[in-house]
Coordinates of N, CA, C and O in Angstrom, one line a residue:
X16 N -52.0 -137.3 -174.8 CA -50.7 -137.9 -174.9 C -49.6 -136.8 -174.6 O -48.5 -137.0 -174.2
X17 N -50.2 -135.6 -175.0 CA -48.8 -134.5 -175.1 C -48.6 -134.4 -173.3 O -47.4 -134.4 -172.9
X18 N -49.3 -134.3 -172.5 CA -48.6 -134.5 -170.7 C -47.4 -135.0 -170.9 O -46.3 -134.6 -170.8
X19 N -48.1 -136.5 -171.5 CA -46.9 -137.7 -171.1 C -45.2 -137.2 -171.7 O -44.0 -137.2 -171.3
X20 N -46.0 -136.9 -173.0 CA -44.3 -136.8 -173.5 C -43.6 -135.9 -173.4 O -42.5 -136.0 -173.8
X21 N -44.4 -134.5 -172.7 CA -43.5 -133.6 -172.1 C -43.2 -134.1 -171.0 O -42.0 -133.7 -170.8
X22 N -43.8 -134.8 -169.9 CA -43.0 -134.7 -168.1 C -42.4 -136.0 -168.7 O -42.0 -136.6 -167.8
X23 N -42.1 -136.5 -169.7 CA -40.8 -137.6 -169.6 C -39.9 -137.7 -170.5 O -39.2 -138.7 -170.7
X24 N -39.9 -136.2 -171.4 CA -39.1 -136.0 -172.2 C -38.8 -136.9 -173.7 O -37.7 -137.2 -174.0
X25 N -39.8 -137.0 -174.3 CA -39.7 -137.9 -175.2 C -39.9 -137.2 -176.3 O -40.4 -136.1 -176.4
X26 N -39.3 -137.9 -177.3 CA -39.1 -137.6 -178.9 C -40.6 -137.6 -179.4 O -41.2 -138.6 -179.1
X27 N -41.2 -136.9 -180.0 CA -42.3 -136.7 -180.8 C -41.5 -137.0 -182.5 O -40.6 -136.2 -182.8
X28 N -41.8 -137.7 -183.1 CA -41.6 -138.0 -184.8 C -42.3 -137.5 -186.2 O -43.2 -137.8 -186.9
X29 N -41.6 -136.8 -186.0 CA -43.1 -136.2 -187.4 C -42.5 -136.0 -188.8 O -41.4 -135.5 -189.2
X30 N -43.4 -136.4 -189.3 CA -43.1 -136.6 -191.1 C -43.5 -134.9 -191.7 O -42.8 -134.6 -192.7
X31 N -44.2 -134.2 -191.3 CA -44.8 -133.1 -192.2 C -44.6 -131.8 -191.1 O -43.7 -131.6 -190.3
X32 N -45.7 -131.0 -191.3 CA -46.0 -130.0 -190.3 C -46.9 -129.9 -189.6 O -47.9 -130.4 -190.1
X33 N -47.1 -129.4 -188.0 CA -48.0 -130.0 -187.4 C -47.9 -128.9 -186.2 O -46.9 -128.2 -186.2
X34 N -49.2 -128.7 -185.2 CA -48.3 -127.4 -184.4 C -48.5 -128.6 -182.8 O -49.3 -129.2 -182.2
X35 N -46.8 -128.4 -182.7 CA -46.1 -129.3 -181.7 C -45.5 -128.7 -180.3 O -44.7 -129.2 -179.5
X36 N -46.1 -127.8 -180.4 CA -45.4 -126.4 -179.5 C -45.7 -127.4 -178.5 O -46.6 -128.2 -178.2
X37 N -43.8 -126.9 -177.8 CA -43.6 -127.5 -176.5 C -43.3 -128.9 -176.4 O -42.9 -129.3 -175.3
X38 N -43.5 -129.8 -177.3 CA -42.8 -131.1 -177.9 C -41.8 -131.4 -178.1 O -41.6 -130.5 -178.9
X39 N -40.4 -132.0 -178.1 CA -39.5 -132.1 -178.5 C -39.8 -132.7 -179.9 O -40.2 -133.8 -180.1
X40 N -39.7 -131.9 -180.8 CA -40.0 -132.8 -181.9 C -38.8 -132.8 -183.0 O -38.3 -131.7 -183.4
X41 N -38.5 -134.1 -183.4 CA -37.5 -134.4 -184.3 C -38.2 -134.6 -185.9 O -38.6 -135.8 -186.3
X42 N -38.3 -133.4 -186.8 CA -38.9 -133.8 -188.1 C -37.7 -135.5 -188.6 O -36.7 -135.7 -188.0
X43 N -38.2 -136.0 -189.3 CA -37.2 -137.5 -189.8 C -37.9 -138.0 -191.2 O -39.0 -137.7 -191.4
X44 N -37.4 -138.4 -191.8 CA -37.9 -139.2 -192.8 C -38.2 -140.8 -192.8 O -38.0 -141.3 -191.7
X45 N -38.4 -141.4 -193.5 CA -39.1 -142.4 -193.2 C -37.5 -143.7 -192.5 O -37.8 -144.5 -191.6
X46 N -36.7 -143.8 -192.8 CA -35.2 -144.3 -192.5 C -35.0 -143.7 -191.4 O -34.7 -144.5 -190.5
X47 N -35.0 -142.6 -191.1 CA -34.6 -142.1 -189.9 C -35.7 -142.2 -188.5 O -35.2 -142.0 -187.4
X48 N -37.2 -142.4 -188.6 CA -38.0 -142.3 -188.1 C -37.7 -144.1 -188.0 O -37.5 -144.4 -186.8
X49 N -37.7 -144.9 -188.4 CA -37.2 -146.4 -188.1 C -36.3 -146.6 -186.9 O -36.6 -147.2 -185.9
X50 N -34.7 -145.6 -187.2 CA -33.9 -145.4 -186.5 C -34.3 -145.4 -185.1 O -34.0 -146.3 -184.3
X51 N -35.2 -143.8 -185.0 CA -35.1 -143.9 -183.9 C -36.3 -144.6 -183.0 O -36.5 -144.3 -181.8
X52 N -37.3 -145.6 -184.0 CA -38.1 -146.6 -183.6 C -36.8 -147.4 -182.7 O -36.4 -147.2 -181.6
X53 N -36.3 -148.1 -183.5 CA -35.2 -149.1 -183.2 C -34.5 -148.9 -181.7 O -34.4 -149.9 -181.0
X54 N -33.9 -147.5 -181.4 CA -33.5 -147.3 -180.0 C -34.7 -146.9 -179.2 O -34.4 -146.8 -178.0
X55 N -36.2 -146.7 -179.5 CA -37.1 -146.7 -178.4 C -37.4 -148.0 -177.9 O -37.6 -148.9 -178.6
X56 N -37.5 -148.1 -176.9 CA -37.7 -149.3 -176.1 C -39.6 -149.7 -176.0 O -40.2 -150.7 -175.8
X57 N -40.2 -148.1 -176.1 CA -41.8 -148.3 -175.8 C -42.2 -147.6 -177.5 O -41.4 -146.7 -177.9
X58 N -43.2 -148.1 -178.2 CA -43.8 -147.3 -179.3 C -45.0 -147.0 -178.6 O -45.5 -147.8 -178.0
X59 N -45.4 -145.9 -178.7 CA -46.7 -145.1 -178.4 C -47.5 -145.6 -180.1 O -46.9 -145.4 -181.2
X60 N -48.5 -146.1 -180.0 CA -49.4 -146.4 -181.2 C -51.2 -146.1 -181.2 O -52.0 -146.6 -180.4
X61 N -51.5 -145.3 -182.1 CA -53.1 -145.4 -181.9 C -53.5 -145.6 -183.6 O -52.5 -145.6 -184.4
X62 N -54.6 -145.8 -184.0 CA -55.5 -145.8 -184.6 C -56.6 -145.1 -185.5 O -57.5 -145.6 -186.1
X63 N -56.3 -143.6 -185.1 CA -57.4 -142.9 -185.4 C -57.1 -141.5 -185.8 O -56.1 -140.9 -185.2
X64 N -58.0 -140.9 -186.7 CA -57.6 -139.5 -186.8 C -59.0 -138.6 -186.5 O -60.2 -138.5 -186.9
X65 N -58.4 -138.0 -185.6 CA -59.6 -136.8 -184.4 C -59.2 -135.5 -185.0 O -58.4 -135.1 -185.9
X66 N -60.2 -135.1 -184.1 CA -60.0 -133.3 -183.9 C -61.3 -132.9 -184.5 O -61.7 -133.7 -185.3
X67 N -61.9 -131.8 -184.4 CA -63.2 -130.7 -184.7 C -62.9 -130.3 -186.4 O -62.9 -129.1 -186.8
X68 N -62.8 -131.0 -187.0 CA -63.1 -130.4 -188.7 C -64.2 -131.1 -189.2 O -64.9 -132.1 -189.0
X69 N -64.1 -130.3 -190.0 CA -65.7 -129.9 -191.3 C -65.4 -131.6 -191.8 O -66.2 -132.5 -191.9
X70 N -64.3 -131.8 -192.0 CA -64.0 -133.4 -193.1 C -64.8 -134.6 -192.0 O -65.5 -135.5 -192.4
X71 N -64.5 -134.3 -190.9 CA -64.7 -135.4 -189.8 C -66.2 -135.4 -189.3 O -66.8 -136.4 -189.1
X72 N -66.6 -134.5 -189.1 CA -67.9 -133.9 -189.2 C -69.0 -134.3 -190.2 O -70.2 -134.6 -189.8
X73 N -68.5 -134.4 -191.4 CA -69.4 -134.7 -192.3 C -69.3 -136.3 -192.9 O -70.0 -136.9 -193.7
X74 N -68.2 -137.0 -192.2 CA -68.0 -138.2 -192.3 C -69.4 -139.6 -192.6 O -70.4 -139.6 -191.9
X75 N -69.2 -140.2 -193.2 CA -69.9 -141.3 -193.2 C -69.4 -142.5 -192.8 O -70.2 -143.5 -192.5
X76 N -68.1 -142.6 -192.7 CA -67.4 -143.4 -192.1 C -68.1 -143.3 -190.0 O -68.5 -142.3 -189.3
X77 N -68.1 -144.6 -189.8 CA -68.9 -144.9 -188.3 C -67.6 -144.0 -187.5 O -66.4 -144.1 -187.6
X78 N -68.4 -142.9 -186.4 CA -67.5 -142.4 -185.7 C -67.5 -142.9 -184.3 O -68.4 -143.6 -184.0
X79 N -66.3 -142.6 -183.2 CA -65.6 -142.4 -182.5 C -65.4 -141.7 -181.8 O -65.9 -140.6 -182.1
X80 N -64.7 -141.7 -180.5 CA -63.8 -140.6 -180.0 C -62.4 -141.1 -179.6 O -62.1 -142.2 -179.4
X81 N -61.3 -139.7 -179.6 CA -60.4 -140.2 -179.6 C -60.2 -139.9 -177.8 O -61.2 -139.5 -177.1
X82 N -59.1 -140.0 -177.1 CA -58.4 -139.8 -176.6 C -59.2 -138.7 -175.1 O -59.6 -138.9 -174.0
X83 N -59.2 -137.6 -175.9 CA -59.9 -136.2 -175.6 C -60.9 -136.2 -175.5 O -61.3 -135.3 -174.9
X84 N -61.8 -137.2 -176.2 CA -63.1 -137.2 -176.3 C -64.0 -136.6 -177.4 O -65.2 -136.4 -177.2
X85 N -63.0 -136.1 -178.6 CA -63.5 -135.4 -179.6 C -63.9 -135.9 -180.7 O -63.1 -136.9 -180.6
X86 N -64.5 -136.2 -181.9 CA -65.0 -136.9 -182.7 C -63.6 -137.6 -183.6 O -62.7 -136.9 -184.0
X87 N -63.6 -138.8 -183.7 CA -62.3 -139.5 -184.3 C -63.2 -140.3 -185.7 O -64.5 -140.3 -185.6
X88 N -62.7 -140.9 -186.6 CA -62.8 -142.0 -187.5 C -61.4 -142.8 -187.3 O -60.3 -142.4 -186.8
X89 N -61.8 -144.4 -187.7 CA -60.6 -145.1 -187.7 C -59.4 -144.5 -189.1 O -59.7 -144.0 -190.2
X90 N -58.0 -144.6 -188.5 CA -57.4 -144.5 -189.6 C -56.2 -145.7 -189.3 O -55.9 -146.0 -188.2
X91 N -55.9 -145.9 -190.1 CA -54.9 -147.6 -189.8 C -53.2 -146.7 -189.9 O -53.1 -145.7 -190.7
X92 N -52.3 -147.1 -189.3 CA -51.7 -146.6 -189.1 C -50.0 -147.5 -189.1 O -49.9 -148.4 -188.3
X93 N -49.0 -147.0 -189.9 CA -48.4 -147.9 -190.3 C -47.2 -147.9 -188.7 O -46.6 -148.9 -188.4
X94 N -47.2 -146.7 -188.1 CA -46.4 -146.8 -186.5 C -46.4 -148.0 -185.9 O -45.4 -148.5 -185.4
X95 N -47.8 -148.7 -185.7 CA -48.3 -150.1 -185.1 C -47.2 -150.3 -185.1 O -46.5 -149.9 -184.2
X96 N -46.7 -151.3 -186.5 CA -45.8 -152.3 -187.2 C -44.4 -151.5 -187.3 O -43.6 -152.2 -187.8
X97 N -44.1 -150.5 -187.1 CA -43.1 -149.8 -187.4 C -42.4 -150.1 -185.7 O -41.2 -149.9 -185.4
X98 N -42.9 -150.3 -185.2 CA -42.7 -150.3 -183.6 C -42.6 -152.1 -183.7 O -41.8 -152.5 -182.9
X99 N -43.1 -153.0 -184.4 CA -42.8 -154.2 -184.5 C -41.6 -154.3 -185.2 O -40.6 -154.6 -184.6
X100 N -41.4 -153.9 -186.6 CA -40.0 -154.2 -187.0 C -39.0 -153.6 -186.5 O -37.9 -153.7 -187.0
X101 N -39.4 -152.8 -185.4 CA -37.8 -152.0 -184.9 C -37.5 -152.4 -183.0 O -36.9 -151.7 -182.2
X102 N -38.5 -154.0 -182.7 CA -38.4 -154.6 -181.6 C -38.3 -153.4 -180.8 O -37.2 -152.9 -180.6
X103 N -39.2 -153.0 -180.4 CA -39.9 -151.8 -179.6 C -41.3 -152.8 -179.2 O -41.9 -153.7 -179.8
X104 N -41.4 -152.1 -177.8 CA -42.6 -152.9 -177.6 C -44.0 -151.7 -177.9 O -43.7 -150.5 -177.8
X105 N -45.1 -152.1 -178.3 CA -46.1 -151.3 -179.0 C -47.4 -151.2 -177.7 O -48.1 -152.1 -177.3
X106 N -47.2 -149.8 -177.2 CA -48.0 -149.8 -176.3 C -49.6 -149.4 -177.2 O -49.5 -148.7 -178.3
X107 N -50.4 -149.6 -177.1 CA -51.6 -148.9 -178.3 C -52.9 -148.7 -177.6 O -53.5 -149.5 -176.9
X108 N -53.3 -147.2 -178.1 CA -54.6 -146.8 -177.3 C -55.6 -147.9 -177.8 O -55.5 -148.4 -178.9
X109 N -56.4 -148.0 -177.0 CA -57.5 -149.0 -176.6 C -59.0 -148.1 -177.3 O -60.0 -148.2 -176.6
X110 N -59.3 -147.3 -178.4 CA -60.1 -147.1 -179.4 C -61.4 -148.1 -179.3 O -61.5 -149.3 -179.0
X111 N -62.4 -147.3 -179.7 CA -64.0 -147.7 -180.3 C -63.7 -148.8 -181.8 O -64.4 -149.8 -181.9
X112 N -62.7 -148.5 -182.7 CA -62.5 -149.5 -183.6 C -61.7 -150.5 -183.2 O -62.4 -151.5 -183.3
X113 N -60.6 -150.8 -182.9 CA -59.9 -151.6 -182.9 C -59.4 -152.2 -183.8 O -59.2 -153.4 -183.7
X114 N -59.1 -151.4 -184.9 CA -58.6 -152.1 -186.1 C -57.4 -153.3 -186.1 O -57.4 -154.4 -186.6
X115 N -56.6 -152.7 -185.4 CA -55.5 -153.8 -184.9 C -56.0 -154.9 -184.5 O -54.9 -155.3 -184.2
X116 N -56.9 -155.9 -184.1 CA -57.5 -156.7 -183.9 C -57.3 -157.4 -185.0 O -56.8 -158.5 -184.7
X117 N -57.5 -157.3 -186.3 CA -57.9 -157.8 -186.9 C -56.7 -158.4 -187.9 O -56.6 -158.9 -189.1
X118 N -55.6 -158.0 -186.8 CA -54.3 -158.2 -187.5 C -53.2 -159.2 -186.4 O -52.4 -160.1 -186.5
X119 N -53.5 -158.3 -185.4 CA -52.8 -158.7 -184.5 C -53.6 -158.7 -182.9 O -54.5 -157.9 -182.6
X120 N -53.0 -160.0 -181.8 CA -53.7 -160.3 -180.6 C -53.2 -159.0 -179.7 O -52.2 -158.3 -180.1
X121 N -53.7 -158.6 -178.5 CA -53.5 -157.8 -177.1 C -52.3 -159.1 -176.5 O -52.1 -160.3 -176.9
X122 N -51.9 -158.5 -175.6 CA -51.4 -158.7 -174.7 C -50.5 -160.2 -175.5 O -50.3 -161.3 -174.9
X123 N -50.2 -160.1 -176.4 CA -49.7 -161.1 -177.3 C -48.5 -160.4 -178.5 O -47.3 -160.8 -178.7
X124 N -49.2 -159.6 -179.1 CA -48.4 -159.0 -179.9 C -48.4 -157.4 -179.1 O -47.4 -156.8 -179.3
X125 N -49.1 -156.6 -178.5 CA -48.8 -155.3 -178.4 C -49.8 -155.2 -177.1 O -50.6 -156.1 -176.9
X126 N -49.7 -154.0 -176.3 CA -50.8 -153.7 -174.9 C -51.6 -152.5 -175.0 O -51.6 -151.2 -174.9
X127 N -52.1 -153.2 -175.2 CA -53.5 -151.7 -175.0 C -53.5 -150.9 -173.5 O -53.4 -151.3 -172.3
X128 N -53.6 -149.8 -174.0 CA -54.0 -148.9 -172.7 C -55.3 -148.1 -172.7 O -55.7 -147.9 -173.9
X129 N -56.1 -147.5 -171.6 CA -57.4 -147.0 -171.9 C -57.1 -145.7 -171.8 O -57.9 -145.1 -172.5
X130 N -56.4 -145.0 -171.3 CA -56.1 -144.1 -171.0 C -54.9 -142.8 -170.5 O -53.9 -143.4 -170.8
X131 N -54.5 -141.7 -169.9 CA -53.5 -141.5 -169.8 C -53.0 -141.8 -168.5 O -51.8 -141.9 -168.3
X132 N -54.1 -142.0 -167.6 CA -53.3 -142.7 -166.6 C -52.3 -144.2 -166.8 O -51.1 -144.6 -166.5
X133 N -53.8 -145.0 -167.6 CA -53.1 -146.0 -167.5 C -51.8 -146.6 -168.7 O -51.2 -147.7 -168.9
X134 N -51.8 -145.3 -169.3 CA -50.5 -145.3 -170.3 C -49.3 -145.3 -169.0 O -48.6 -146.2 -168.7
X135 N -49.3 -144.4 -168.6 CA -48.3 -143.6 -167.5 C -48.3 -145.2 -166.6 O -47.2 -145.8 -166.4
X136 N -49.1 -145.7 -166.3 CA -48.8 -146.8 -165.0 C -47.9 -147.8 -165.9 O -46.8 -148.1 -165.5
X137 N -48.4 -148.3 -167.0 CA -48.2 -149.5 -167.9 C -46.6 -149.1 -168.5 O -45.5 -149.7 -168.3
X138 N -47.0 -147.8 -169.2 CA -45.5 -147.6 -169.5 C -44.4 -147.8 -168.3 O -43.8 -148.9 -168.3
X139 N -44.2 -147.1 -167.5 CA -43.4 -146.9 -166.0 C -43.5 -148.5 -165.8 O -42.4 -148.9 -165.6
X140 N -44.3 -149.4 -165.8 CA -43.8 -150.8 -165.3 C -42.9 -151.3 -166.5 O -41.9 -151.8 -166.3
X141 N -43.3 -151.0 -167.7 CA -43.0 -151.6 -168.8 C -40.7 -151.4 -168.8 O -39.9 -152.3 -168.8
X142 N -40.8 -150.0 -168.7 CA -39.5 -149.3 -168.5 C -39.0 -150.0 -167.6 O -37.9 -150.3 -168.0
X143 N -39.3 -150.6 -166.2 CA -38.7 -150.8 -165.0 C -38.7 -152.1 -164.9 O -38.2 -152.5 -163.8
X144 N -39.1 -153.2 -165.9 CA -39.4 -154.5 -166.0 C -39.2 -155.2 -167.6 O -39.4 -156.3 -168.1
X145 N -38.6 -153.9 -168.1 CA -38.4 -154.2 -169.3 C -37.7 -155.7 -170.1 O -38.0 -156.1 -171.2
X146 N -37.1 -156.2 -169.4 CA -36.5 -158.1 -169.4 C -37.7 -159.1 -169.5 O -37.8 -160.2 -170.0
X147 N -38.6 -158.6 -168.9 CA -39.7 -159.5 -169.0 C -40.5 -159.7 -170.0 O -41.0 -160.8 -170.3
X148 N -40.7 -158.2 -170.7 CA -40.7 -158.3 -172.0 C -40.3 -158.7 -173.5 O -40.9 -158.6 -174.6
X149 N -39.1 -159.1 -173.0 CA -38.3 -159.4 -174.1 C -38.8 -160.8 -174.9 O -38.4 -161.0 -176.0
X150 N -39.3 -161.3 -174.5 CA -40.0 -163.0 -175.3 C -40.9 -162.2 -176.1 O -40.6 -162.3 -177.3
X151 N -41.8 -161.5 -175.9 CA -42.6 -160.6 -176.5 C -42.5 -160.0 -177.5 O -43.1 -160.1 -178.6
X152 N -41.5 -159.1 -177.1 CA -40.8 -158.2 -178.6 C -40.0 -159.4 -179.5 O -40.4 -159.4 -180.7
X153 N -39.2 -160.3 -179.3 CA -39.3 -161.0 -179.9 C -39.9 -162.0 -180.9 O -39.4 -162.5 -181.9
X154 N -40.9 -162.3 -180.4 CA -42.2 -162.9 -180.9 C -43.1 -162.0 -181.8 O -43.6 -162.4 -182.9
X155 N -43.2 -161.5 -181.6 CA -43.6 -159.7 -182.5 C -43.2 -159.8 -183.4 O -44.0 -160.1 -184.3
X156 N -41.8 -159.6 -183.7 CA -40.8 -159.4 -184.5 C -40.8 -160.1 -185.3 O -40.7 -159.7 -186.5
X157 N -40.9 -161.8 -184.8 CA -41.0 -162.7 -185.9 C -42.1 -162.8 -187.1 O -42.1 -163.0 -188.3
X158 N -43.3 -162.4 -185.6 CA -44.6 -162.4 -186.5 C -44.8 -161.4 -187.5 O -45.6 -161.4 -188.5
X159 N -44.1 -160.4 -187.1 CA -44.3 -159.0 -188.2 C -43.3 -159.6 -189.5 O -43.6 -159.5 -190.7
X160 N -42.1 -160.2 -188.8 CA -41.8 -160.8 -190.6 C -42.0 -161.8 -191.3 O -41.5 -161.9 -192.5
X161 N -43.0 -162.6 -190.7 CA -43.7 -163.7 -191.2 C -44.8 -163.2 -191.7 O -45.3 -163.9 -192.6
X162 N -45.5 -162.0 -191.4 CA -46.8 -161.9 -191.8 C -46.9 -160.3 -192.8 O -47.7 -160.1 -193.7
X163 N -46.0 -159.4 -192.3 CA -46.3 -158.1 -192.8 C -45.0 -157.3 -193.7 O -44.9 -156.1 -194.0
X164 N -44.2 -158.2 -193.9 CA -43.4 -157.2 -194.9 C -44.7 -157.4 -196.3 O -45.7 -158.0 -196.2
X165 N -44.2 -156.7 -197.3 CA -45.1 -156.6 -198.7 C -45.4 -157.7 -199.2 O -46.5 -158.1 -199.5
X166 N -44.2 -158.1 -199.2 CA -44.6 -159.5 -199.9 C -45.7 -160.6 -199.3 O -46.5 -161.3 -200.1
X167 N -45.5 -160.8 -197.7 CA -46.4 -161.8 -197.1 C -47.8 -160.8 -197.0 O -49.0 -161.2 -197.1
X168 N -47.4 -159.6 -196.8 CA -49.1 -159.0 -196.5 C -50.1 -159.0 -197.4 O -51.3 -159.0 -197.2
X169 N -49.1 -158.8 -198.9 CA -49.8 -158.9 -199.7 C -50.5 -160.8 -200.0 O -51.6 -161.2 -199.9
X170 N -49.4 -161.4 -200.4 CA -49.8 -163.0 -200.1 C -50.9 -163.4 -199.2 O -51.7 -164.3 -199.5
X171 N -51.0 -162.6 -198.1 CA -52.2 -163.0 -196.4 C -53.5 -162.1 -196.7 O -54.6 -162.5 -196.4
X172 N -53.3 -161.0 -197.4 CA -54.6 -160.2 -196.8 C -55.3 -159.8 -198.7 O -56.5 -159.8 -198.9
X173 N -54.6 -159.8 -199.6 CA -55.0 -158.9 -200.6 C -55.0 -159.6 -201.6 O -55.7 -159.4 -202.5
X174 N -54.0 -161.2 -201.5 CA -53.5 -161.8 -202.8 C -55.2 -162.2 -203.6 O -55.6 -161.5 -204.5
X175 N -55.9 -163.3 -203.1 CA -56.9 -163.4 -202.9 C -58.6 -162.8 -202.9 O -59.7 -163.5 -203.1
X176 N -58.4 -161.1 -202.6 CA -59.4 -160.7 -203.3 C -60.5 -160.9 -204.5 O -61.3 -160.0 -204.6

C-alpha cells in the first residue's frame, strides 16, 4: 500500500507510533481521524494484522497472508465503518478471511481489491467516475446507521447471545 500512497500523495492516519518514513502522516485522534474520513472521497480498508513476529508466529488463530505475502491473522477493524459513517467509499483488500462478509455485501456496500495493481486501476476509476458512485455511498451510509451504531450493533449481533 505504501507505493500507492506516496506516488499520490495521500494522508496516512495514525492513532499511535509506527515507523511511517516517507508517508505523509497526520497523527489524529479519534474526531479528527473521522474528519478527515469525511473529506476523503476513497477509504483504503483491510482486515488483518501481518508482519514477522514471535506473537504471529506462535498464533493459533488460522493464518494468512497479508498483502506482501507475510504471515497475517484476521483482525476486525473499525476503519471499514469509519469510511461508512463519513460517506467515503470503502475500497477493502480482498484477504484469506474475509471477515467483512459477514457483516457487510461486495460490490454493494464496499469493493474489494486483490491487489496493488488492482487498487491503483479501481481507485483511478473510482476518482474519475466518482457520481456513479454516489447511490452507493449513500446506501452504505444508511445501512451503517441502521445496523452499526452501538446501539443497533449491539441489538443485531450481541443482544442475543
Amino acid at each position: 500500500i505504501k507505493p500507492i500512497l506516496l506516488e499520490n500523495n495521500h494522508i496516512c492516519v495514525a492513532g499511535g507510533t509506527s515507523d511511517n518514513t516517507g508517508l505523509n502522516v497526520k497523527p489524529a485522534n479519534h474526531f479528527e481521524k473521522l474528519n478527515l474520513n469525511a473529506a476523503s472521497k476513497i477509504t483504503l480498508s483491510y482486515e488483518w494484522q501481518g508482519g514477522k513476529t514471535a506473537a504471529i508466529q506462535a498464533s493459533e488463530v488460522p493464518n494468512g497472508y497479508d498483502l506482501f505475502g507475510d504471515p497475517a491473522w484476521p483482525q476486525y477493524k473499525s476503519r471499514t465503518f469509519e469510511g461508512f459513517f463519513s460517506k467515503s467509499l470503502v475500497l477493502h483488500y480482498k484477504d484469506d478471511f474475509r471477515i467483512i462478509e459477514e457483516f457487510c455485501e461486495p460490490d454493494k456496500h464496499f469493493i474489494y481489491f486483490d491487489n496493488l495493481y488492482d487498487f491503483r486501476e479501481k481507485s483511478k476509476y473510482i476518482l474519475e467516475h466518482y457520481d456513479e458512485f454516489q447511490p452507493m455511498i449513500e446506501n452504505t451510509y444508511k445501512y451503517a446507521l441502521e445496523n452499526f451504531t452501538v446501539e443497533n450493533f449491539f441489538d443485531r449481533f450481541i443482544k442475543d447471545l
